């Protein structure tokens, strides 16, 4: 019993001493790095299957690192239908993040490039079809925006992206090919940049 207590005391002492000798802690962000917060709404028009335009609204919040790199957590949903007369009506709910890089962020007009990464779930609205449908996809959308500094704490952005739906789930005409397509995004960001 005494040997165990001595061994535990020795190991604990070594750990405390090695911890106290390290003068700095390793971290992703360094002391001089600048981290700022922003939030805002956006509107997106999707051309699913490159045919039918569907508009949706969403919003989110994010962080800027050193005024250039960003992570923007977003959520949105949009209708999925072949036409407004279609009997099968679905809705696609998306949650994910946009990550990217801001080029010359201190200029009044500048460019932003990145990629949206979403988990997407398509469900039916159940008003026509009583069968429960739940289709899951990973959405990857490279994006390029023009961004305008309206005020020091308000930015307006607009630009295209292209969504690639990845997944094998299929129901009737809804599949990864139908959900892939071009989109145009416009949004407003409020925060510290």
Short mmCIF file of C-alpha atoms in Angstrom, two decimals:
data_model
loop_
_atom_site.label_atom_id
_atom_site.label_comp_id
_atom_site.label_asym_id
_atom_site.label_seq_id
_atom_site.Cartn_x
_atom_site.Cartn_y
_atom_site.Cartn_z
CA UNK A 1 0.00 0.00 0.00
CA UNK A 2 2.82 2.43 0.89
CA UNK A 3 4.54 1.67 -2.43
CA UNK A 4 1.36 2.60 -4.36
CA UNK A 5 0.99 5.86 -2.44
CA UNK A 6 4.65 6.72 -3.10
CA UNK A 7 4.27 5.85 -6.81
CA UNK A 8 1.10 7.98 -7.17
CA UNK A 9 2.79 10.88 -5.32
CA UNK A 10 5.88 10.62 -7.52
CA UNK A 11 3.84 10.56 -10.78
CA UNK A 12 1.66 13.48 -9.61
CA UNK A 13 4.75 15.48 -8.66
CA UNK A 14 6.32 14.87 -12.08
CA UNK A 15 3.13 15.97 -13.84
CA UNK A 16 2.84 19.15 -11.76
CA UNK A 17 6.50 20.02 -12.35
CA UNK A 18 6.31 19.44 -16.13
CA UNK A 19 3.12 21.52 -16.31
CA UNK A 20 4.61 24.40 -14.35
CA UNK A 21 7.72 24.46 -16.57
CA UNK A 22 5.74 25.08 -19.74
CA UNK A 23 5.50 28.86 -19.91
CA UNK A 24 3.07 29.07 -22.82
CA UNK A 25 0.09 27.03 -23.86
CA UNK A 26 -0.35 25.90 -27.47
CA UNK A 27 -3.58 27.12 -29.05
CA UNK A 28 -5.14 27.70 -32.44
CA UNK A 29 -5.28 31.46 -31.89
CA UNK A 30 -2.28 33.44 -30.64
CA UNK A 31 -2.34 36.44 -28.28
CA UNK A 32 -2.17 39.02 -31.09
CA UNK A 33 -4.93 37.44 -33.19
CA UNK A 34 -8.12 39.42 -33.65
CA UNK A 35 -11.46 37.59 -33.37
CA UNK A 36 -14.69 39.45 -34.10
CA UNK A 37 -18.37 38.48 -34.24
CA UNK A 38 -21.11 39.14 -36.82
CA UNK A 39 -24.69 38.08 -37.55
CA UNK A 40 -27.27 38.66 -40.26
CA UNK A 41 -30.05 37.48 -42.58
CA UNK A 42 -29.74 36.36 -46.20
CA UNK A 43 -31.88 35.50 -49.19
CA UNK A 44 -31.00 32.71 -51.61
CA UNK A 45 -32.54 31.80 -54.95
CA UNK A 46 -31.84 28.19 -56.00
CA UNK A 47 -32.17 26.79 -59.49
CA UNK A 48 -32.64 23.12 -58.60
CA UNK A 49 -31.90 20.77 -61.47
CA UNK A 50 -30.85 24.04 -63.13
CA UNK A 51 -34.54 24.52 -64.01
CA UNK A 52 -36.87 25.76 -61.30
CA UNK A 53 -36.06 28.87 -59.25
CA UNK A 54 -36.96 28.69 -55.55
CA UNK A 55 -36.33 31.52 -53.11
CA UNK A 56 -35.66 31.07 -49.44
CA UNK A 57 -34.54 33.09 -46.44
CA UNK A 58 -32.15 32.21 -43.67
CA UNK A 59 -29.77 33.63 -41.16
CA UNK A 60 -26.87 32.92 -38.94
CA UNK A 61 -23.91 34.15 -36.95
CA UNK A 62 -20.20 33.84 -37.34
CA UNK A 63 -16.66 34.80 -36.45
CA UNK A 64 -13.96 36.64 -38.34
CA UNK A 65 -10.33 35.79 -37.59
CA UNK A 66 -7.76 38.54 -38.28
CA UNK A 67 -10.37 40.38 -40.42
CA UNK A 68 -9.84 37.85 -43.26
CA UNK A 69 -10.92 34.31 -42.40
CA UNK A 70 -14.51 33.57 -41.44
CA UNK A 71 -16.81 30.83 -40.20
CA UNK A 72 -20.52 31.61 -40.67
CA UNK A 73 -23.02 29.17 -39.07
CA UNK A 74 -26.27 29.28 -41.08
CA UNK A 75 -29.71 27.72 -41.26
CA UNK A 76 -32.38 27.94 -43.96
CA UNK A 77 -35.13 25.99 -45.68
CA UNK A 78 -36.66 26.09 -49.14
CA UNK A 79 -39.45 24.43 -51.13
CA UNK A 80 -38.60 21.51 -53.43
CA UNK A 81 -41.13 21.01 -56.22
CA UNK A 82 -41.10 20.62 -59.99
CA UNK A 83 -43.74 23.31 -60.48
CA UNK A 84 -46.32 25.18 -58.41
CA UNK A 85 -49.00 22.77 -59.74
CA UNK A 86 -47.08 19.69 -58.59
CA UNK A 87 -48.91 17.39 -56.18
CA UNK A 88 -45.72 16.21 -54.45
CA UNK A 89 -44.51 19.07 -52.26
CA UNK A 90 -41.31 18.80 -50.24
CA UNK A 91 -39.22 21.14 -48.14
CA UNK A 92 -35.44 21.07 -47.75
CA UNK A 93 -34.07 22.09 -44.33
CA UNK A 94 -30.39 22.97 -44.22
CA UNK A 95 -28.01 23.67 -41.36
CA UNK A 96 -24.29 24.13 -41.71
CA UNK A 97 -21.46 26.58 -42.09
CA UNK A 98 -19.80 28.75 -44.65
CA UNK A 99 -16.02 29.00 -44.35
CA UNK A 100 -13.83 31.27 -46.41
CA UNK A 101 -11.48 34.15 -46.99
CA UNK A 102 -12.10 37.89 -47.38
CA UNK A 103 -9.77 39.64 -49.87
CA UNK A 104 -8.79 43.22 -48.87
CA UNK A 105 -11.53 43.54 -46.21
CA UNK A 106 -10.70 47.15 -45.33
CA UNK A 107 -11.49 48.41 -48.84
CA UNK A 108 -15.00 49.78 -49.41
CA UNK A 109 -15.72 47.13 -52.08
CA UNK A 110 -13.94 43.78 -51.86
CA UNK A 111 -14.32 40.09 -52.69
CA UNK A 112 -15.07 37.07 -50.53
CA UNK A 113 -14.57 33.43 -51.51
CA UNK A 114 -15.46 30.29 -49.61
CA UNK A 115 -17.54 27.13 -49.42
CA UNK A 116 -20.90 26.41 -47.79
CA UNK A 117 -21.10 22.99 -46.12
CA UNK A 118 -24.63 21.93 -45.17
CA UNK A 119 -26.44 18.91 -43.80
CA UNK A 120 -29.64 18.87 -45.80
CA UNK A 121 -32.85 16.96 -45.01
CA UNK A 122 -35.73 16.82 -47.49
CA UNK A 123 -39.14 15.97 -46.02
CA UNK A 124 -42.62 15.96 -47.53
CA UNK A 125 -45.21 18.44 -46.34
CA UNK A 126 -47.72 15.58 -45.90
CA UNK A 127 -50.66 17.58 -47.25
CA UNK A 128 -50.89 15.42 -50.40
CA UNK A 129 -48.80 12.34 -49.70
CA UNK A 130 -49.42 10.62 -46.33
CA UNK A 131 -46.13 8.64 -46.58
CA UNK A 132 -43.35 10.06 -44.39
CA UNK A 133 -40.31 10.92 -46.53
CA UNK A 134 -36.91 11.93 -45.12
CA UNK A 135 -33.96 12.17 -47.51
CA UNK A 136 -30.49 13.20 -46.29
CA UNK A 137 -27.72 14.87 -48.26
CA UNK A 138 -24.44 16.67 -47.76
CA UNK A 139 -24.43 19.95 -49.68
CA UNK A 140 -21.16 21.57 -50.81
CA UNK A 141 -21.45 25.00 -52.41
CA UNK A 142 -18.38 26.95 -53.55
CA UNK A 143 -19.20 30.67 -53.44
CA UNK A 144 -17.82 34.04 -54.58
CA UNK A 145 -19.25 37.34 -53.35
CA UNK A 146 -18.80 41.04 -53.83
CA UNK A 147 -19.03 42.68 -50.41
CA UNK A 148 -19.56 46.38 -49.66
CA UNK A 149 -18.71 48.05 -46.35
CA UNK A 150 -21.82 50.23 -45.88
CA UNK A 151 -20.73 51.31 -42.38
CA UNK A 152 -17.89 50.13 -40.17
CA UNK A 153 -20.29 47.60 -38.64
CA UNK A 154 -22.61 46.80 -41.62
CA UNK A 155 -21.75 44.88 -44.79
CA UNK A 156 -23.88 43.98 -47.80
CA UNK A 157 -22.87 41.01 -49.97
CA UNK A 158 -24.13 39.38 -53.16
CA UNK A 159 -22.90 36.68 -55.50
CA UNK A 160 -23.27 33.22 -57.00
CA UNK A 161 -22.61 29.73 -55.72
CA UNK A 162 -23.14 26.24 -57.09
CA UNK A 163 -24.55 23.48 -54.86
CA UNK A 164 -23.44 19.88 -55.18
CA UNK A 165 -25.81 17.48 -53.38
CA UNK A 166 -23.99 14.35 -52.22
CA UNK A 167 -26.04 11.30 -51.21
CA UNK A 168 -27.91 8.32 -52.61
CA UNK A 169 -31.36 8.91 -51.09
CA UNK A 170 -34.11 9.00 -53.73
CA UNK A 171 -37.89 9.40 -53.66
CA UNK A 172 -39.85 9.83 -56.91
CA UNK A 173 -38.01 12.61 -58.77
CA UNK A 174 -36.14 13.99 -55.71
CA UNK A 175 -32.49 12.91 -55.76
CA UNK A 176 -29.00 14.40 -55.59
CA UNK A 177 -29.08 15.39 -59.29
CA UNK A 178 -32.32 17.32 -58.89
CA UNK A 179 -31.11 19.20 -55.78
CA UNK A 180 -27.77 20.25 -57.34
CA UNK A 181 -27.67 23.57 -59.12
CA UNK A 182 -26.75 27.23 -59.32
CA UNK A 183 -27.85 29.74 -56.68
CA UNK A 184 -27.62 33.48 -56.14
CA UNK A 185 -27.21 34.85 -52.62
CA UNK A 186 -27.65 38.30 -51.12
CA UNK A 187 -27.28 39.15 -47.47
CA UNK A 188 -26.59 41.73 -44.80
CA UNK A 189 -24.01 41.31 -42.04
CA UNK A 190 -23.94 43.34 -38.82
CA UNK A 191 -21.10 43.14 -36.33
CA UNK A 192 -17.43 43.88 -35.77
CA UNK A 193 -15.25 43.02 -38.73
#
